[in-house]
CSV table of C-alpha atoms in Angstrom, one decimal:
chain,number,residue,atom,x,y,z
R,231,MET,CA,-6.4,-27.9,29.7
R,232,ARG,CA,-7.0,-29.1,26.2
R,233,PHE,CA,-8.8,-27.1,23.5
R,234,LEU,CA,-10.4,-28.5,20.4
R,235,LEU,CA,-9.9,-26.0,17.5
R,236,SER,CA,-11.8,-26.6,14.3
R,237,ALA,CA,-11.8,-25.0,10.9
R,238,ILE,CA,-13.6,-26.2,7.7
R,239,GLY,CA,-12.3,-24.2,4.8
R,240,SER,CA,-9.2,-23.3,2.8
R,241,ARG,CA,-5.7,-22.5,3.9
R,242,GLY,CA,-6.8,-19.0,4.8
R,243,ASP,CA,-9.3,-20.5,7.3
R,244,VAL,CA,-7.0,-23.1,8.7
R,245,GLN,CA,-3.8,-21.0,9.1
R,246,PRO,CA,-5.2,-18.6,11.7
R,247,VAL,CA,-6.4,-21.6,13.8
R,248,VAL,CA,-2.8,-22.9,13.7
R,249,ALA,CA,-1.7,-19.5,15.0
R,250,LEU,CA,-4.1,-19.7,17.9
R,251,ALA,CA,-2.9,-23.3,18.6
R,252,MET,CA,0.7,-22.2,18.8
R,253,GLN,CA,-0.1,-19.4,21.2
R,254,LEU,CA,-2.1,-21.8,23.4
R,255,ARG,CA,0.8,-24.2,23.4
R,256,ALA,CA,3.1,-21.4,24.4
R,257,LEU,CA,0.8,-21.0,27.5
R,258,ASP,CA,1.3,-24.7,28.3
R,259,GLN,CA,-2.1,-25.7,27.1
R,260,GLU,CA,-2.9,-28.7,25.0
R,261,VAL,CA,-4.6,-28.4,21.6
R,262,ARG,CA,-6.3,-30.7,19.0
R,263,LEU,CA,-7.1,-29.4,15.5
R,264,CYS,CA,-9.9,-30.4,13.2
R,265,ALA,CA,-9.5,-29.4,9.6
R,266,PRO,CA,-9.9,-30.8,6.0
R,267,PRO,CA,-7.5,-33.7,5.3
R,268,ASP,CA,-5.5,-31.5,2.8
R,269,PHE,CA,-3.7,-29.9,5.8
R,270,ALA,CA,-2.7,-33.0,7.8
R,271,LYS,CA,1.0,-32.9,6.8
R,272,TRP,CA,1.3,-29.2,7.2
R,273,ILE,CA,-0.4,-29.1,10.6
R,274,GLY,CA,1.7,-32.1,11.6
R,275,SER,CA,4.8,-30.2,10.9
R,276,PHE,CA,4.0,-28.0,13.9
R,277,GLY,CA,3.7,-31.1,16.1
R,278,LEU,CA,0.0,-30.5,16.6
R,279,PRO,CA,-2.5,-33.4,17.0
R,280,PHE,CA,-4.8,-33.5,14.0
R,281,VAL,CA,-8.3,-34.9,13.2
R,282,PRO,CA,-9.4,-34.8,9.6
R,283,ILE,CA,-13.0,-33.7,8.8
R,284,GLY,CA,-14.9,-33.9,5.5
R,285,PRO,CA,-13.5,-34.3,2.0
R,286,GLU,CA,-10.3,-32.7,0.7
R,287,TRP,CA,-11.0,-29.0,0.3
R,288,ARG,CA,-8.8,-28.7,-2.8
R,289,ARG,CA,-10.7,-31.5,-4.6
R,290,SER,CA,-14.0,-29.7,-3.8
R,291,ALA,CA,-12.6,-26.5,-5.2
R,292,SER,CA,-11.5,-28.3,-8.3
R,293,SER,CA,-15.0,-29.8,-8.7
R,294,VAL,CA,-16.6,-26.4,-8.5
R,295,ARG,CA,-14.1,-25.0,-11.1
R,296,GLN,CA,-15.0,-27.7,-13.6
R,297,THR,CA,-18.8,-27.2,-13.3
R,298,PRO,CA,-21.0,-24.2,-14.1
R,299,ARG,CA,-22.1,-22.1,-11.1
R,300,VAL,CA,-25.7,-23.2,-11.2
R,301,PRO,CA,-27.3,-23.0,-7.8
R,302,ALA,CA,-28.5,-26.3,-6.4
R,303,SER,CA,-32.2,-26.8,-5.7
R,304,PRO,CA,-33.4,-26.2,-2.2
R,305,THR,CA,-34.1,-29.9,-1.7
R,306,ARG,CA,-30.5,-30.8,-2.9
R,307,VAL,CA,-29.1,-28.1,-0.6
R,308,ARG,CA,-30.9,-29.6,2.4
R,309,GLN,CA,-29.7,-33.1,1.5
R,310,LEU,CA,-26.1,-31.8,1.3
R,311,ALA,CA,-26.5,-30.0,4.6
R,312,ALA,CA,-27.9,-33.1,6.3
R,313,ALA,CA,-24.9,-35.2,5.0
R,314,SER,CA,-22.5,-32.5,6.2
R,315,LEU,CA,-24.1,-32.4,9.7
R,316,ALA,CA,-23.9,-36.2,10.0
R,317,VAL,CA,-20.1,-36.1,9.3
R,318,GLN,CA,-19.6,-33.2,11.7
R,319,PHE,CA,-21.5,-34.9,14.6
R,320,GLU,CA,-19.5,-38.1,14.1
R,321,VAL,CA,-16.1,-36.4,13.8
R,322,PHE,CA,-16.6,-33.8,16.5
R,323,SER,CA,-18.1,-36.3,18.9
R,324,ALA,CA,-14.8,-38.4,18.7
R,325,ALA,CA,-12.5,-35.4,18.5
R,326,VAL,CA,-13.9,-33.7,21.6
R,327,GLU,CA,-13.1,-36.6,23.9
R,328,GLY,CA,-10.7,-35.4,26.7
R,329,CYS,CA,-11.1,-31.7,25.7
R,330,ASP,CA,-12.1,-28.9,28.0
R,331,ALA,CA,-13.5,-26.3,25.4
R,332,VAL,CA,-14.3,-26.0,21.7
R,333,VAL,CA,-13.4,-23.2,19.3
R,334,ALA,CA,-15.1,-23.3,15.9
R,335,VAL,CA,-14.4,-21.0,13.0
R,336,THR,CA,-16.3,-20.4,9.7
R,337,ALA,CA,-20.0,-20.7,9.3
R,338,LEU,CA,-19.9,-24.2,8.0
R,339,GLN,CA,-19.6,-25.9,11.4
R,340,VAL,CA,-23.2,-26.0,12.4
R,341,ALA,CA,-22.8,-29.1,14.6
R,342,ALA,CA,-19.9,-27.9,16.8
R,343,ARG,CA,-22.0,-26.1,19.4
R,344,SER,CA,-24.3,-29.1,19.8
R,345,VAL,CA,-21.4,-31.4,20.4
R,346,ALA,CA,-19.9,-29.0,22.9
R,347,GLU,CA,-23.3,-28.7,24.6
R,348,LEU,CA,-23.8,-32.4,24.8
R,349,HIS,CA,-20.4,-32.7,26.6
R,350,GLY,CA,-21.0,-29.7,28.8
R,351,LEU,CA,-18.1,-27.8,27.3
R,352,PRO,CA,-17.6,-24.1,26.8
R,353,TYR,CA,-18.0,-23.1,23.1
R,354,VAL,CA,-16.6,-20.1,21.2
R,355,PHE,CA,-17.5,-19.2,17.6
R,356,ALA,CA,-15.0,-17.0,15.7
R,357,THR,CA,-14.7,-15.6,12.2
R,358,TRP,CA,-12.3,-13.5,10.2
R,359,SER,CA,-14.6,-10.8,8.9
R,360,PRO,CA,-17.2,-8.4,10.4
R,361,ALA,CA,-19.4,-9.1,7.4
R,362,VAL,CA,-20.3,-12.6,8.7
R,363,PHE,CA,-22.2,-11.1,11.7
R,364,PRO,CA,-25.6,-9.4,11.3
R,365,SER,CA,-25.3,-5.6,11.3
R,366,PRO,CA,-27.3,-2.7,9.8
R,367,HIS,CA,-24.0,-1.3,8.6
R,368,HIS,CA,-23.3,-4.0,6.0
R,369,PRO,CA,-25.1,-6.7,4.0
R,370,PRO,CA,-24.6,-10.4,4.6
R,371,PRO,CA,-21.9,-11.9,2.3
R,372,PRO,CA,-23.2,-13.7,-0.7
R,373,LEU,CA,-23.4,-17.4,0.1
R,374,PRO,CA,-20.8,-19.6,-1.6
R,375,GLN,CA,-22.1,-21.5,-4.7
R,376,SER,CA,-25.4,-19.7,-4.4
R,377,GLY,CA,-25.1,-17.7,-7.5
R,378,GLN,CA,-25.8,-14.6,-5.5
R,379,ALA,CA,-24.3,-11.3,-6.5
R,380,PRO,CA,-23.0,-8.9,-3.8
R,381,ALA,CA,-25.7,-6.5,-2.5
R,382,PRO,CA,-25.7,-3.0,-3.9
R,383,ALA,CA,-25.0,-0.1,-1.6
R,384,THR,CA,-28.7,0.9,-1.6
R,385,ALA,CA,-29.8,-2.5,-0.4
R,386,ASP,CA,-32.0,-2.9,2.7
R,387,ASN,CA,-29.5,-4.6,5.0
R,388,ALA,CA,-32.1,-5.6,7.6
R,389,ALA,CA,-34.2,-7.4,5.0
R,390,LEU,CA,-31.1,-9.1,3.6
R,391,TRP,CA,-30.1,-10.4,7.1
R,392,ALA,CA,-33.6,-11.6,7.7
R,393,GLU,CA,-33.4,-13.6,4.5
R,394,ASN,CA,-29.9,-14.9,5.5
R,395,ALA,CA,-31.4,-16.2,8.7
R,396,ARG,CA,-34.2,-17.9,6.8
R,397,HIS,CA,-31.7,-19.5,4.6
R,398,PHE,CA,-29.8,-21.0,7.5
R,399,ASN,CA,-33.0,-22.3,9.1
R,400,ASP,CA,-34.4,-23.7,5.9
R,401,THR,CA,-31.1,-25.4,5.0
R,402,PHE,CA,-30.0,-26.8,8.4
R,403,GLY,CA,-32.9,-26.4,10.9
R,404,ALA,CA,-34.7,-29.7,10.5
R,405,ALA,CA,-31.5,-31.8,10.2
R,406,LEU,CA,-29.9,-30.1,13.1
R,407,ASP,CA,-32.9,-30.5,15.4
R,408,ALA,CA,-33.3,-34.1,14.4
R,409,ARG,CA,-29.6,-34.8,15.4
R,410,ARG,CA,-30.0,-32.9,18.6
R,411,ALA,CA,-33.2,-34.8,19.5
R,412,ALA,CA,-31.5,-38.1,18.9
R,413,VAL,CA,-29.0,-37.3,21.7
R,414,GLY,CA,-31.5,-35.7,24.0
R,415,LEU,CA,-30.9,-32.0,23.3
R,416,PRO,CA,-33.8,-29.5,22.8
R,417,PRO,CA,-34.3,-27.8,19.4
R,418,ALA,CA,-31.7,-25.2,18.5
R,419,GLY,CA,-34.1,-22.5,17.5
R,420,ASP,CA,-32.6,-20.0,15.1
R,421,VAL,CA,-29.7,-21.8,13.5
R,422,ARG,CA,-27.5,-18.8,12.8
R,423,SER,CA,-27.9,-17.4,16.3
R,424,HIS,CA,-27.3,-20.8,17.8
R,425,MET,CA,-24.1,-21.2,15.9
R,426,PHE,CA,-22.7,-17.7,16.4
R,427,THR,CA,-23.9,-17.3,20.1
R,428,ASP,CA,-24.6,-13.9,21.5
R,429,ARG,CA,-20.9,-13.3,22.2
R,430,PRO,CA,-18.9,-14.4,19.1
R,431,TRP,CA,-15.3,-13.5,18.4
R,432,LEU,CA,-14.0,-11.5,15.5
R,433,ALA,CA,-10.5,-12.4,14.7
R,434,ALA,CA,-9.8,-9.4,12.4
R,435,ASP,CA,-7.6,-6.4,12.8
R,436,PRO,CA,-9.6,-3.4,14.3
R,437,ALA,CA,-7.8,-0.9,11.9
R,438,LEU,CA,-8.6,-2.9,8.8
R,439,ALA,CA,-11.9,-4.5,9.7
R,440,PRO,CA,-13.6,-3.0,12.8
R,441,TRP,CA,-16.9,-4.3,14.2
R,442,PRO,CA,-19.4,-1.5,13.4
R,443,GLY,CA,-22.2,-2.6,15.7
R,444,PRO,CA,-24.9,-3.2,16.7
R,445,ALA,CA,-24.5,-3.1,20.5
R,446,ASP,CA,-26.9,-6.0,21.1
R,447,LEU,CA,-24.4,-8.4,19.6
R,448,ASP,CA,-21.5,-8.5,22.0
R,449,VAL,CA,-18.7,-9.1,19.5
R,450,VAL,CA,-15.2,-9.7,21.1
R,451,GLN,CA,-12.6,-8.4,18.6
R,452,THR,CA,-9.3,-10.0,19.4
R,453,GLY,CA,-7.3,-8.9,16.4
R,454,ALA,CA,-6.2,-11.1,13.5
R,455,TRP,CA,-4.7,-14.4,14.3
R,456,ILE,CA,-1.4,-14.2,12.4
R,457,LEU,CA,1.0,-17.2,12.3
R,458,PRO,CA,4.6,-15.9,12.3
R,459,ASP,CA,6.6,-17.1,9.3
R,460,GLU,CA,10.4,-17.2,9.4
R,461,ARG,CA,10.9,-19.0,6.1
R,462,ALA,CA,13.5,-17.6,3.7
R,463,LEU,CA,12.3,-16.8,0.2
R,464,PRO,CA,13.4,-19.3,-2.5
R,465,PRO,CA,16.8,-18.3,-4.1
R,466,GLU,CA,15.1,-17.9,-7.5
R,467,LEU,CA,12.6,-15.4,-6.1
R,468,GLU,CA,15.4,-13.5,-4.2
R,469,SER,CA,17.3,-13.2,-7.5
R,470,PHE,CA,14.2,-12.0,-9.3
R,471,LEU,CA,13.5,-9.3,-6.7
R,472,ALA,CA,17.1,-8.1,-6.8
R,473,ALA,CA,17.2,-7.9,-10.6
R,474,GLY,CA,14.9,-4.8,-10.9
R,475,GLU,CA,12.2,-2.6,-9.5
R,476,PRO,CA,9.6,-4.1,-7.1
R,477,PRO,CA,7.1,-6.2,-9.1
R,478,VAL,CA,3.4,-6.4,-9.0
R,479,TYR,CA,2.3,-9.5,-7.2
R,480,PHE,CA,-0.8,-11.4,-8.5
R,481,GLY,CA,-2.2,-14.2,-6.4
R,482,PHE,CA,-5.7,-15.8,-5.9
R,483,GLY,CA,-5.0,-18.5,-3.3
R,484,SER,CA,-7.5,-21.4,-3.4
R,485,ILE,CA,-9.9,-19.5,-5.7
R,486,ALA,CA,-10.9,-21.2,-8.9
R,487,VAL,CA,-9.7,-18.9,-11.7
R,488,ASP,CA,-9.0,-19.6,-15.3
R,489,GLN,CA,-5.4,-20.5,-16.1
R,490,HIS,CA,-5.5,-18.2,-19.1
R,491,LEU,CA,-5.9,-15.3,-16.6
R,492,THR,CA,-2.1,-15.1,-16.4
R,493,THR,CA,-1.9,-13.6,-19.8
R,494,THR,CA,-4.2,-10.8,-18.8
R,495,LEU,CA,-2.3,-10.2,-15.6
R,496,VAL,CA,1.1,-10.0,-17.3
R,497,ARG,CA,-0.2,-7.7,-20.1
R,498,ALA,CA,-1.7,-5.3,-17.6
R,499,ALA,CA,1.4,-5.0,-15.5
R,500,ARG,CA,3.6,-4.6,-18.6
R,501,ALA,CA,1.3,-1.9,-19.9
R,502,LEU,CA,2.4,0.1,-16.8
R,503,GLY,CA,6.0,-0.8,-17.2
R,504,ARG,CA,5.9,-3.1,-14.2
R,505,ARG,CA,7.5,-6.5,-13.6
R,506,VAL,CA,5.2,-9.4,-12.7
R,507,LEU,CA,5.2,-12.0,-9.9
R,508,VAL,CA,2.5,-14.6,-10.2
R,509,SER,CA,1.6,-17.0,-7.4
R,510,ARG,CA,0.5,-20.3,-8.9
R,511,GLY,CA,-2.2,-21.0,-6.2
R,512,TRP,CA,-4.6,-23.8,-6.5
R,513,ALA,CA,-5.4,-22.8,-10.0
R,514,SER,CA,-1.8,-23.7,-11.0
R,515,LEU,CA,-1.2,-20.3,-12.7
R,516,ALA,CA,2.1,-20.2,-14.7
R,517,ALA,CA,4.4,-17.6,-16.3
R,518,VAL,CA,3.3,-17.0,-19.9
R,519,ASP,CA,6.4,-16.5,-22.0
R,520,GLY,CA,9.6,-17.1,-20.1
R,521,GLN,CA,10.6,-13.4,-20.3
R,522,PRO,CA,12.9,-12.2,-17.4
R,523,ASP,CA,10.3,-9.6,-16.2
R,524,CYS,CA,7.9,-12.3,-15.1
R,525,LEU,CA,8.2,-15.1,-12.5
R,526,ALA,CA,5.7,-17.7,-11.2
R,527,VAL,CA,6.2,-19.0,-7.7
R,528,GLY,CA,4.5,-21.5,-5.4
R,529,GLU,CA,3.5,-20.9,-1.8
R,530,VAL,CA,6.0,-18.5,-0.2
R,531,ASN,CA,6.4,-16.4,2.9
R,532,GLN,CA,4.0,-13.4,2.3
R,533,GLN,CA,5.2,-11.7,5.4
R,534,THR,CA,8.7,-11.4,3.9
R,535,LEU,CA,7.6,-10.9,0.3
R,536,PHE,CA,4.8,-8.3,0.5
R,537,PRO,CA,7.0,-5.4,1.8
R,538,ARG,CA,9.1,-5.9,-1.3
R,539,VAL,CA,6.4,-5.6,-4.0
R,540,ALA,CA,4.9,-2.6,-5.7
R,541,ALA,CA,1.3,-3.8,-5.2
R,542,VAL,CA,-0.6,-6.9,-4.3
R,543,VAL,CA,-3.5,-8.0,-6.6
R,544,HIS,CA,-5.5,-10.7,-5.0
R,545,HIS,CA,-9.0,-12.2,-4.3
R,546,GLY,CA,-9.7,-10.5,-1.0
R,547,GLY,CA,-9.3,-13.3,1.4
R,548,ALA,CA,-9.0,-12.2,5.0
R,549,GLY,CA,-5.5,-13.6,5.4
R,550,THR,CA,-4.1,-12.1,2.2
R,551,THR,CA,-5.7,-8.7,2.8
R,552,THR,CA,-4.3,-8.6,6.3
R,553,ALA,CA,-0.9,-9.6,5.2
R,554,ALA,CA,-0.8,-6.9,2.5
R,555,ALA,CA,-2.1,-4.3,5.0
R,556,ARG,CA,0.5,-5.3,7.6
R,557,ALA,CA,3.2,-5.0,4.9
R,558,GLY,CA,2.1,-1.6,3.8
R,559,ALA,CA,1.5,-2.8,0.3
R,560,PRO,CA,-1.1,-1.1,-2.0
R,561,GLN,CA,-3.8,-3.6,-3.0
R,562,VAL,CA,-6.1,-4.3,-5.8
R,563,VAL,CA,-8.9,-6.7,-4.7
R,564,VAL,CA,-10.8,-8.8,-7.3
R,565,PRO,CA,-13.4,-10.4,-5.1
R,566,GLN,CA,-15.0,-13.7,-6.0
R,567,VAL,CA,-17.1,-15.1,-3.1
R,568,TYR,CA,-18.3,-14.6,0.4
R,569,ASP,CA,-16.5,-12.0,2.6
R,570,GLN,CA,-14.0,-11.1,-0.2
R,571,HIS,CA,-16.5,-8.4,-1.3
R,572,TYR,CA,-16.3,-6.9,2.2
R,573,PHE,CA,-12.5,-6.7,2.1
R,574,ALA,CA,-12.6,-5.2,-1.4
R,575,ARG,CA,-14.9,-2.4,-0.1
R,576,ARG,CA,-12.6,-1.8,2.9
R,577,VAL,CA,-9.5,-1.5,0.8
R,578,ASP,CA,-11.3,1.0,-1.3
R,579,ALA,CA,-12.7,2.9,1.7
R,580,LEU,CA,-9.4,3.1,3.4
R,581,GLY,CA,-7.7,4.5,0.3
R,582,VAL,CA,-5.0,1.8,0.4
R,583,GLY,CA,-5.8,0.4,-3.0
R,584,SER,CA,-8.8,-0.2,-5.3
R,585,ALA,CA,-11.7,-2.6,-5.5
R,586,HIS,CA,-12.2,-4.3,-8.9
R,587,GLU,CA,-15.6,-5.4,-9.9
R,588,PRO,CA,-16.4,-9.0,-9.0
R,589,VAL,CA,-15.9,-10.2,-12.6
R,590,PRO,CA,-13.0,-11.7,-14.4
R,591,PRO,CA,-10.6,-8.8,-15.0
R,592,SER,CA,-9.6,-7.6,-18.4
R,593,VAL,CA,-6.3,-5.9,-19.3
R,594,ASP,CA,-8.0,-2.5,-19.4
R,595,SER,CA,-9.8,-3.0,-16.0
R,596,LEU,CA,-6.6,-4.2,-14.3
R,597,VAL,CA,-4.6,-1.3,-15.8
R,598,ALA,CA,-7.2,1.1,-14.4
R,599,ALA,CA,-7.2,-0.5,-11.0
R,600,LEU,CA,-3.4,-0.7,-10.8
R,601,THR,CA,-3.1,3.0,-11.9
R,602,VAL,CA,-5.0,3.9,-8.8
R,603,ALA,CA,-3.2,1.5,-6.5
R,604,LEU,CA,0.2,2.6,-7.7
R,605,ARG,CA,-0.3,6.3,-6.9
R,606,PRO,CA,2.2,7.7,-4.3
R,607,GLU,CA,-0.6,8.9,-2.0
R,608,VAL,CA,-2.1,5.4,-1.9
R,609,ALA,CA,1.3,4.0,-1.0
R,610,ASP,CA,1.5,6.6,1.8
R,611,ARG,CA,-1.9,5.6,3.2
R,612,ALA,CA,-0.9,1.9,3.0
R,613,ARG,CA,2.2,2.5,5.0
R,614,ALA,CA,0.2,4.4,7.6
R,615,LEU,CA,-2.3,1.6,7.9
R,616,ALA,CA,0.6,-0.9,8.3
R,617,ALA,CA,1.7,1.0,11.4
R,618,ALA,CA,-1.7,0.5,13.0
R,619,VAL,CA,-2.2,-3.2,12.2
R,620,ARG,CA,-1.6,-5.4,15.3
R,621,ALA,CA,0.2,-8.7,15.3
R,622,ASP,CA,-0.9,-9.9,18.8
R,623,GLY,CA,-4.4,-11.1,18.0
R,624,ALA,CA,-3.7,-14.8,18.4
R,625,ALA,CA,-1.9,-14.2,21.7
R,626,THR,CA,-4.9,-12.1,22.9
R,627,ALA,CA,-7.3,-14.8,21.9
R,628,ALA,CA,-5.3,-17.5,23.6
R,629,GLN,CA,-5.0,-15.5,26.9
R,630,ARG,CA,-8.8,-14.9,26.8
R,631,LEU,CA,-9.5,-18.6,26.3
R,632,VAL,CA,-7.3,-19.7,29.2
R,633,ALA,CA,-8.6,-17.0,31.5
R,634,ALA,CA,-12.3,-17.8,30.7
R,635,HIS,CA,-11.8,-21.5,31.3
R,636,ALA,CA,-9.9,-20.9,34.5
R,637,ALA,CA,-12.8,-18.6,35.8
R,638,ALA,CA,-15.6,-21.1,34.7
R,639,PRO,CA,-17.3,-23.0,37.5
R,640,ARG,CA,-16.3,-26.6,37.8
């Protein structure tokens, strides 16, 4: 069997799909990956067939960083959605040839189910956070680039989810149904329900991010899809770790943050007598003064690094939050967009760190957040959570996919 696996997003969205691909290959299945062209070389290093889709994700992130966050008009949003759907239909229609099933992740892939339907193929939608799925127990995540603030705790979640559904329909409905009609398919109906299906998959760890209900949405929680990483840490980093007490790690992945933020990070850690490890990320953060208590590094093995740091300060991406939880590291989450607000709330609720307000941090706000995260009782709870975090989510998902396809009528 051959599975088409597709992710439109950053490294945090693509890496779990690679984890699933490797598990499927271990079961003697064939895979083909769709992802932004940024990841062609990296995915190719695993020997996985690759189909690029859309523009480079990093270039898009850079464009957002250089322009004010002013929400586009509804007309412009619909135009962008129609253009994205056109690309998706074209790429997916070619990529799906010779495949037996389609797995799509992230709520940007509105065309994937239609292409699977057209070819008579099973389709699975998966995501990394419970917050993506409608539930009375949490609000929908603020839509990227919408200018929305996270909903307050007193918000009417049902009303917010109804508005979220209207947004999907207003943005994609007409363009999606036009594309479907052109290939002989009936209207999709509610776009969000069409994309998610009534049995979506949640690739998140049950201890960290459990599905809270409702029961009428039959969510399959597989556990997080974790790609094993056996890489050694760079010699410079090993030397830094060996030279003193565990540092505080700061990293914001692909999030657009101001390069001057590094000064704030370093000052906050030094105010608490802590050494500093800064991940450059897509914002190209750098060490500020060349002092021996501070080091900037590129992309490294978090699975090896995080057990050796005092705390992890990050943006709240699902992958980083899971990696820190699995390592037993206390966390400070500074959420910026989408489901990062959910993970900030979870870290706070579990008592394994603190949730920073979704605003650029100051020295004082980081000192306050780190003071909480560095308490001994927080470290104890973080280690207890680590013992509960599973590492077999990708294997579970791969086995379910193979079993479901084997049981499907021919």
